[in-house]
Amino acid sequence: GQDMTSASADIKGIVEYRLGDGPLCSVPQGPVEIETGATDVTLSWGNADTRQSAAIPASDFSRYVADKAIVID
């Protein structure tokens, strides 16, 4: 879809996401790419070999940005 926008950001604080039905995990601090969808935001980090990503609800993303846990470049 054309409603995805991407940007780069830095993780500065605790940003948590859930892997399926598993435990909460934390996104490592440092640079991430963000892809904004209609209802959630996907964060991806690492290099080509160790690429990882996490989708979090847009409402959580907004809260992390407000708390300065995520700083958009």
PDB file of N, CA and C in Angstrom:
ATOM      1  N   GLY A   1       0.818  -1.214   0.000  1.00  0.00           N
ATOM      2  CA  GLY A   1       0.000   0.000   0.000  1.00  0.00           C
ATOM      3  C   GLY A   1       0.843   1.251   0.000  1.00  0.00           C
ATOM      4  N   GLN A   2       0.225   2.338  -0.360  1.00  0.00           N
ATOM      5  CA  GLN A   2       0.937   3.608  -0.427  1.00  0.00           C
ATOM      6  C   GLN A   2       0.876   4.376   0.890  1.00  0.00           C
ATOM      7  N   ASP A   3       0.268   3.786   1.925  1.00  0.00           N
ATOM      8  CA  ASP A   3       0.115   4.518   3.172  1.00  0.00           C
ATOM      9  C   ASP A   3       1.285   4.295   4.134  1.00  0.00           C
ATOM     10  N   MET A   4       2.310   3.568   3.681  1.00  0.00           N
ATOM     11  CA  MET A   4       3.470   3.361   4.531  1.00  0.00           C
ATOM     12  C   MET A   4       4.441   4.522   4.349  1.00  0.00           C
ATOM     13  N   THR A   5       4.931   5.052   5.452  1.00  0.00           N
ATOM     14  CA  THR A   5       6.000   6.032   5.363  1.00  0.00           C
ATOM     15  C   THR A   5       7.153   5.522   6.207  1.00  0.00           C
ATOM     16  N   SER A   6       8.375   5.776   5.750  1.00  0.00           N
ATOM     17  CA  SER A   6       9.524   5.305   6.508  1.00  0.00           C
ATOM     18  C   SER A   6      10.376   6.488   6.922  1.00  0.00           C
ATOM     19  N   ALA A   7      11.072   6.315   8.007  1.00  0.00           N
ATOM     20  CA  ALA A   7      11.959   7.342   8.539  1.00  0.00           C
ATOM     21  C   ALA A   7      13.006   6.639   9.382  1.00  0.00           C
ATOM     22  N   SER A   8      14.012   7.394   9.785  1.00  0.00           N
ATOM     23  CA  SER A   8      14.993   6.828  10.701  1.00  0.00           C
ATOM     24  C   SER A   8      14.842   7.501  12.054  1.00  0.00           C
ATOM     25  N   ALA A   9      15.215   6.763  13.077  1.00  0.00           N
ATOM     26  CA  ALA A   9      15.061   7.250  14.442  1.00  0.00           C
ATOM     27  C   ALA A   9      16.138   6.619  15.305  1.00  0.00           C
ATOM     28  N   ASP A  10      16.237   7.111  16.540  1.00  0.00           N
ATOM     29  CA  ASP A  10      17.137   6.531  17.524  1.00  0.00           C
ATOM     30  C   ASP A  10      16.340   6.085  18.733  1.00  0.00           C
ATOM     31  N   ILE A  11      16.673   4.887  19.205  1.00  0.00           N
ATOM     32  CA  ILE A  11      16.081   4.403  20.445  1.00  0.00           C
ATOM     33  C   ILE A  11      16.949   4.921  21.587  1.00  0.00           C
ATOM     34  N   LYS A  12      16.335   5.693  22.479  1.00  0.00           N
ATOM     35  CA  LYS A  12      17.074   6.309  23.583  1.00  0.00           C
ATOM     36  C   LYS A  12      16.660   5.741  24.934  1.00  0.00           C
ATOM     37  N   GLY A  13      15.511   5.083  24.984  1.00  0.00           N
ATOM     38  CA  GLY A  13      15.004   4.577  26.256  1.00  0.00           C
ATOM     39  C   GLY A  13      14.526   3.151  26.109  1.00  0.00           C
ATOM     40  N   ILE A  14      13.655   2.730  27.014  1.00  0.00           N
ATOM     41  CA  ILE A  14      13.122   1.372  26.999  1.00  0.00           C
ATOM     42  C   ILE A  14      11.929   1.324  26.049  1.00  0.00           C
ATOM     43  N   VAL A  15      12.071   0.559  24.969  1.00  0.00           N
ATOM     44  CA  VAL A  15      10.974   0.359  24.017  1.00  0.00           C
ATOM     45  C   VAL A  15      10.720  -1.138  23.964  1.00  0.00           C
ATOM     46  N   GLU A  16       9.539  -1.544  24.393  1.00  0.00           N
ATOM     47  CA  GLU A  16       9.240  -2.969  24.492  1.00  0.00           C
ATOM     48  C   GLU A  16       8.249  -3.405  23.428  1.00  0.00           C
ATOM     49  N   TYR A  17       8.390  -4.658  23.030  1.00  0.00           N
ATOM     50  CA  TYR A  17       7.457  -5.243  22.067  1.00  0.00           C
ATOM     51  C   TYR A  17       7.276  -6.701  22.442  1.00  0.00           C
ATOM     52  N   ARG A  18       6.193  -7.287  21.959  1.00  0.00           N
ATOM     53  CA  ARG A  18       5.911  -8.687  22.274  1.00  0.00           C
ATOM     54  C   ARG A  18       6.124  -9.538  21.024  1.00  0.00           C
ATOM     55  N   LEU A  19       6.851 -10.615  21.196  1.00  0.00           N
ATOM     56  CA  LEU A  19       7.069 -11.568  20.100  1.00  0.00           C
ATOM     57  C   LEU A  19       5.943 -12.589  20.119  1.00  0.00           C
ATOM     58  N   GLY A  20       4.980 -12.413  19.248  1.00  0.00           N
ATOM     59  CA  GLY A  20       3.854 -13.346  19.225  1.00  0.00           C
ATOM     60  C   GLY A  20       3.146 -13.359  20.574  1.00  0.00           C
ATOM     61  N   ASP A  21       3.020 -14.549  21.160  1.00  0.00           N
ATOM     62  CA  ASP A  21       2.409 -14.661  22.479  1.00  0.00           C
ATOM     63  C   ASP A  21       3.476 -14.762  23.562  1.00  0.00           C
ATOM     64  N   GLY A  22       4.712 -14.507  23.183  1.00  0.00           N
ATOM     65  CA  GLY A  22       5.826 -14.684  24.111  1.00  0.00           C
ATOM     66  C   GLY A  22       6.023 -13.498  25.035  1.00  0.00           C
ATOM     67  N   PRO A  23       7.179 -13.468  25.683  1.00  0.00           N
ATOM     68  CA  PRO A  23       7.463 -12.411  26.649  1.00  0.00           C
ATOM     69  C   PRO A  23       7.757 -11.084  25.955  1.00  0.00           C
ATOM     70  N   LEU A  24       7.759 -10.017  26.753  1.00  0.00           N
ATOM     71  CA  LEU A  24       8.153  -8.719  26.229  1.00  0.00           C
ATOM     72  C   LEU A  24       9.649  -8.706  25.976  1.00  0.00           C
ATOM     73  N   CYS A  25      10.042  -8.118  24.874  1.00  0.00           N
ATOM     74  CA  CYS A  25      11.449  -7.936  24.546  1.00  0.00           C
ATOM     75  C   CYS A  25      11.702  -6.437  24.426  1.00  0.00           C
ATOM     76  N   SER A  26      12.951  -6.048  24.545  1.00  0.00           N
ATOM     77  CA  SER A  26      13.297  -4.635  24.395  1.00  0.00           C
ATOM     78  C   SER A  26      14.054  -4.419  23.092  1.00  0.00           C
ATOM     79  N   VAL A  27      13.737  -3.338  22.422  1.00  0.00           N
ATOM     80  CA  VAL A  27      14.494  -2.940  21.238  1.00  0.00           C
ATOM     81  C   VAL A  27      15.831  -2.383  21.727  1.00  0.00           C
ATOM     82  N   PRO A  28      16.963  -2.819  21.157  1.00  0.00           N
ATOM     83  CA  PRO A  28      18.247  -2.285  21.610  1.00  0.00           C
ATOM     84  C   PRO A  28      18.369  -0.796  21.303  1.00  0.00           C
ATOM     85  N   GLN A  29      19.055  -0.067  22.177  1.00  0.00           N
ATOM     86  CA  GLN A  29      19.244   1.357  21.942  1.00  0.00           C
ATOM     87  C   GLN A  29      20.168   1.564  20.752  1.00  0.00           C
ATOM     88  N   GLY A  30      19.901   2.643  19.998  1.00  0.00           N
ATOM     89  CA  GLY A  30      20.678   2.927  18.808  1.00  0.00           C
ATOM     90  C   GLY A  30      19.761   3.214  17.641  1.00  0.00           C
ATOM     91  N   PRO A  31      20.321   3.244  16.435  1.00  0.00           N
ATOM     92  CA  PRO A  31      19.534   3.628  15.258  1.00  0.00           C
ATOM     93  C   PRO A  31      18.548   2.547  14.829  1.00  0.00           C
ATOM     94  N   VAL A  32      17.371   2.967  14.400  1.00  0.00           N
ATOM     95  CA  VAL A  32      16.369   2.064  13.843  1.00  0.00           C
ATOM     96  C   VAL A  32      15.736   2.720  12.630  1.00  0.00           C
ATOM     97  N   GLU A  33      15.153   1.886  11.773  1.00  0.00           N
ATOM     98  CA  GLU A  33      14.297   2.378  10.703  1.00  0.00           C
ATOM     99  C   GLU A  33      12.871   2.195  11.164  1.00  0.00           C
ATOM    100  N   ILE A  34      12.008   3.167  10.888  1.00  0.00           N
ATOM    101  CA  ILE A  34      10.612   3.032  11.261  1.00  0.00           C
ATOM    102  C   ILE A  34       9.740   3.089  10.015  1.00  0.00           C
ATOM    103  N   GLU A  35       8.780   2.171   9.972  1.00  0.00           N
ATOM    104  CA  GLU A  35       7.783   2.133   8.895  1.00  0.00           C
ATOM    105  C   GLU A  35       6.428   2.311   9.546  1.00  0.00           C
ATOM    106  N   THR A  36       5.746   3.367   9.163  1.00  0.00           N
ATOM    107  CA  THR A  36       4.470   3.684   9.782  1.00  0.00           C
ATOM    108  C   THR A  36       3.329   3.163   8.931  1.00  0.00           C
ATOM    109  N   GLY A  37       2.519   2.276   9.504  1.00  0.00           N
ATOM    110  CA  GLY A  37       1.358   1.753   8.815  1.00  0.00           C
ATOM    111  C   GLY A  37       0.092   2.395   9.345  1.00  0.00           C
ATOM    112  N   ALA A  38      -1.043   1.836   8.980  1.00  0.00           N
ATOM    113  CA  ALA A  38      -2.328   2.406   9.379  1.00  0.00           C
ATOM    114  C   ALA A  38      -2.552   2.279  10.881  1.00  0.00           C
ATOM    115  N   THR A  39      -2.210   1.140  11.460  1.00  0.00           N
ATOM    116  CA  THR A  39      -2.505   0.903  12.875  1.00  0.00           C
ATOM    117  C   THR A  39      -1.284   0.556  13.699  1.00  0.00           C
ATOM    118  N   ASP A  40      -0.170   0.259  13.037  1.00  0.00           N
ATOM    119  CA  ASP A  40       1.016  -0.033  13.822  1.00  0.00           C
ATOM    120  C   ASP A  40       2.263   0.513  13.150  1.00  0.00           C
ATOM    121  N   VAL A  41       3.344   0.471  13.895  1.00  0.00           N
ATOM    122  CA  VAL A  41       4.624   0.991  13.438  1.00  0.00           C
ATOM    123  C   VAL A  41       5.634  -0.137  13.555  1.00  0.00           C
ATOM    124  N   THR A  42       6.383  -0.380  12.478  1.00  0.00           N
ATOM    125  CA  THR A  42       7.404  -1.424  12.493  1.00  0.00           C
ATOM    126  C   THR A  42       8.773  -0.784  12.665  1.00  0.00           C
ATOM    127  N   LEU A  43       9.497  -1.243  13.664  1.00  0.00           N
ATOM    128  CA  LEU A  43      10.866  -0.806  13.904  1.00  0.00           C
ATOM    129  C   LEU A  43      11.785  -1.905  13.403  1.00  0.00           C
ATOM    130  N   SER A  44      12.837  -1.554  12.692  1.00  0.00           N
ATOM    131  CA  SER A  44      13.817  -2.565  12.301  1.00  0.00           C
ATOM    132  C   SER A  44      15.221  -2.043  12.574  1.00  0.00           C
ATOM    133  N   TRP A  45      16.087  -2.972  12.928  1.00  0.00           N
ATOM    134  CA  TRP A  45      17.444  -2.603  13.328  1.00  0.00           C
ATOM    135  C   TRP A  45      18.393  -3.742  13.018  1.00  0.00           C
ATOM    136  N   GLY A  46      19.674  -3.460  13.170  1.00  0.00           N
ATOM    137  CA  GLY A  46      20.700  -4.452  12.878  1.00  0.00           C
ATOM    138  C   GLY A  46      21.190  -4.282  11.451  1.00  0.00           C
ATOM    139  N   ASN A  47      22.133  -5.139  11.059  1.00  0.00           N
ATOM    140  CA  ASN A  47      22.638  -5.068   9.688  1.00  0.00           C
ATOM    141  C   ASN A  47      22.007  -6.181   8.861  1.00  0.00           C
ATOM    142  N   ALA A  48      22.487  -6.370   7.660  1.00  0.00           N
ATOM    143  CA  ALA A  48      21.859  -7.318   6.739  1.00  0.00           C
ATOM    144  C   ALA A  48      21.831  -8.734   7.319  1.00  0.00           C
ATOM    145  N   ASP A  49      22.851  -9.088   8.102  1.00  0.00           N
ATOM    146  CA  ASP A  49      22.930 -10.450   8.637  1.00  0.00           C
ATOM    147  C   ASP A  49      22.092 -10.637   9.894  1.00  0.00           C
ATOM    148  N   THR A  50      21.914  -9.570  10.642  1.00  0.00           N
ATOM    149  CA  THR A  50      21.262  -9.706  11.949  1.00  0.00           C
ATOM    150  C   THR A  50      20.005  -8.856  12.027  1.00  0.00           C
ATOM    151  N   ARG A  51      19.391  -8.625  10.873  1.00  0.00           N
ATOM    152  CA  ARG A  51      18.216  -7.753  10.822  1.00  0.00           C
ATOM    153  C   ARG A  51      17.105  -8.283  11.714  1.00  0.00           C
ATOM    154  N   GLN A  52      16.569  -7.421  12.555  1.00  0.00           N
ATOM    155  CA  GLN A  52      15.424  -7.788  13.366  1.00  0.00           C
ATOM    156  C   GLN A  52      14.381  -6.693  13.245  1.00  0.00           C
ATOM    157  N   SER A  53      13.136  -7.058  13.483  1.00  0.00           N
ATOM    158  CA  SER A  53      12.100  -6.041  13.434  1.00  0.00           C
ATOM    159  C   SER A  53      11.033  -6.339  14.468  1.00  0.00           C
ATOM    160  N   ALA A  54      10.288  -5.311  14.798  1.00  0.00           N
ATOM    161  CA  ALA A  54       9.221  -5.425  15.781  1.00  0.00           C
ATOM    162  C   ALA A  54       8.105  -4.486  15.377  1.00  0.00           C
ATOM    163  N   ALA A  55       6.872  -4.962  15.473  1.00  0.00           N
ATOM    164  CA  ALA A  55       5.719  -4.109  15.204  1.00  0.00           C
ATOM    165  C   ALA A  55       5.076  -3.745  16.538  1.00  0.00           C
ATOM    166  N   ILE A  56       4.836  -2.458  16.714  1.00  0.00           N
ATOM    167  CA  ILE A  56       4.160  -2.000  17.930  1.00  0.00           C
ATOM    168  C   ILE A  56       2.950  -1.165  17.529  1.00  0.00           C
ATOM    169  N   PRO A  57       1.912  -1.162  18.357  1.00  0.00           N
ATOM    170  CA  PRO A  57       0.734  -0.345  18.019  1.00  0.00           C
ATOM    171  C   PRO A  57       1.102   1.126  17.896  1.00  0.00           C
ATOM    172  N   ALA A  58       0.417   1.812  16.991  1.00  0.00           N
ATOM    173  CA  ALA A  58       0.698   3.231  16.765  1.00  0.00           C
ATOM    174  C   ALA A  58       0.541   4.039  18.047  1.00  0.00           C
ATOM    175  N   SER A  59      -0.413   3.665  18.904  1.00  0.00           N
ATOM    176  CA  SER A  59      -0.614   4.410  20.146  1.00  0.00           C
ATOM    177  C   SER A  59       0.594   4.270  21.074  1.00  0.00           C
ATOM    178  N   ASP A  60       1.190   3.066  21.105  1.00  0.00           N
ATOM    179  CA  ASP A  60       2.402   2.865  21.906  1.00  0.00           C
ATOM    180  C   ASP A  60       3.548   3.685  21.331  1.00  0.00           C
ATOM    181  N   PHE A  61       3.671   3.666  19.998  1.00  0.00           N
ATOM    182  CA  PHE A  61       4.733   4.417  19.344  1.00  0.00           C
ATOM    183  C   PHE A  61       4.644   5.899  19.706  1.00  0.00           C
ATOM    184  N   SER A  62       3.434   6.455  19.645  1.00  0.00           N
ATOM    185  CA  SER A  62       3.242   7.876  19.979  1.00  0.00           C
ATOM    186  C   SER A  62       3.673   8.161  21.414  1.00  0.00           C
ATOM    187  N   ARG A  63       3.366   7.223  22.310  1.00  0.00           N
ATOM    188  CA  ARG A  63       3.743   7.411  23.713  1.00  0.00           C
ATOM    189  C   ARG A  63       5.259   7.363  23.881  1.00  0.00           C
ATOM    190  N   TYR A  64       5.919   6.435  23.179  1.00  0.00           N
ATOM    191  CA  TYR A  64       7.380   6.354  23.254  1.00  0.00           C
ATOM    192  C   TYR A  64       8.026   7.634  22.726  1.00  0.00           C
ATOM    193  N   VAL A  65       7.461   8.190  21.652  1.00  0.00           N
ATOM    194  CA  VAL A  65       8.001   9.435  21.099  1.00  0.00           C
ATOM    195  C   VAL A  65       7.790  10.578  22.096  1.00  0.00           C
ATOM    196  N   ALA A  66       6.589  10.629  22.698  1.00  0.00           N
ATOM    197  CA  ALA A  66       6.298  11.678  23.673  1.00  0.00           C
ATOM    198  C   ALA A  66       7.232  11.579  24.877  1.00  0.00           C
ATOM    199  N   ASP A  67       7.567  10.341  25.256  1.00  0.00           N
ATOM    200  CA  ASP A  67       8.461  10.119  26.401  1.00  0.00           C
ATOM    201  C   ASP A  67       9.934  10.254  26.004  1.00  0.00           C
ATOM    202  N   LYS A  68      10.200  10.511  24.730  1.00  0.00           N
ATOM    203  CA  LYS A  68      11.553  10.630  24.188  1.00  0.00           C
ATOM    204  C   LYS A  68      12.356   9.323  24.295  1.00  0.00           C
ATOM    205  N   ALA A  69      11.630   8.200  24.375  1.00  0.00           N
ATOM    206  CA  ALA A  69      12.303   6.902  24.294  1.00  0.00           C
ATOM    207  C   ALA A  69      12.675   6.616  22.842  1.00  0.00           C
ATOM    208  N   ILE A  70      11.861   7.170  21.914  1.00  0.00           N
ATOM    209  CA  ILE A  70      12.170   7.115  20.478  1.00  0.00           C
ATOM    210  C   ILE A  70      12.328   8.545  20.002  1.00  0.00           C
ATOM    211  N   VAL A  71      13.473   8.838  19.407  1.00  0.00           N
ATOM    212  CA  VAL A  71      13.729  10.178  18.876  1.00  0.00           C
ATOM    213  C   VAL A  71      13.846  10.069  17.372  1.00  0.00           C
ATOM    214  N   ILE A  72      12.894  10.689  16.660  1.00  0.00           N
ATOM    215  CA  ILE A  72      12.893  10.619  15.196  1.00  0.00           C
ATOM    216  C   ILE A  72      13.902  11.618  14.646  1.00  0.00           C
ATOM    217  N   ASP A  73      14.733  11.141  13.723  1.00  0.00           N
ATOM    218  CA  ASP A  73      15.779  11.998  13.143  1.00  0.00           C
ATOM    219  C   ASP A  73      15.177  13.117  12.308  1.00  0.00           C
TER     220      ASP A  73
END
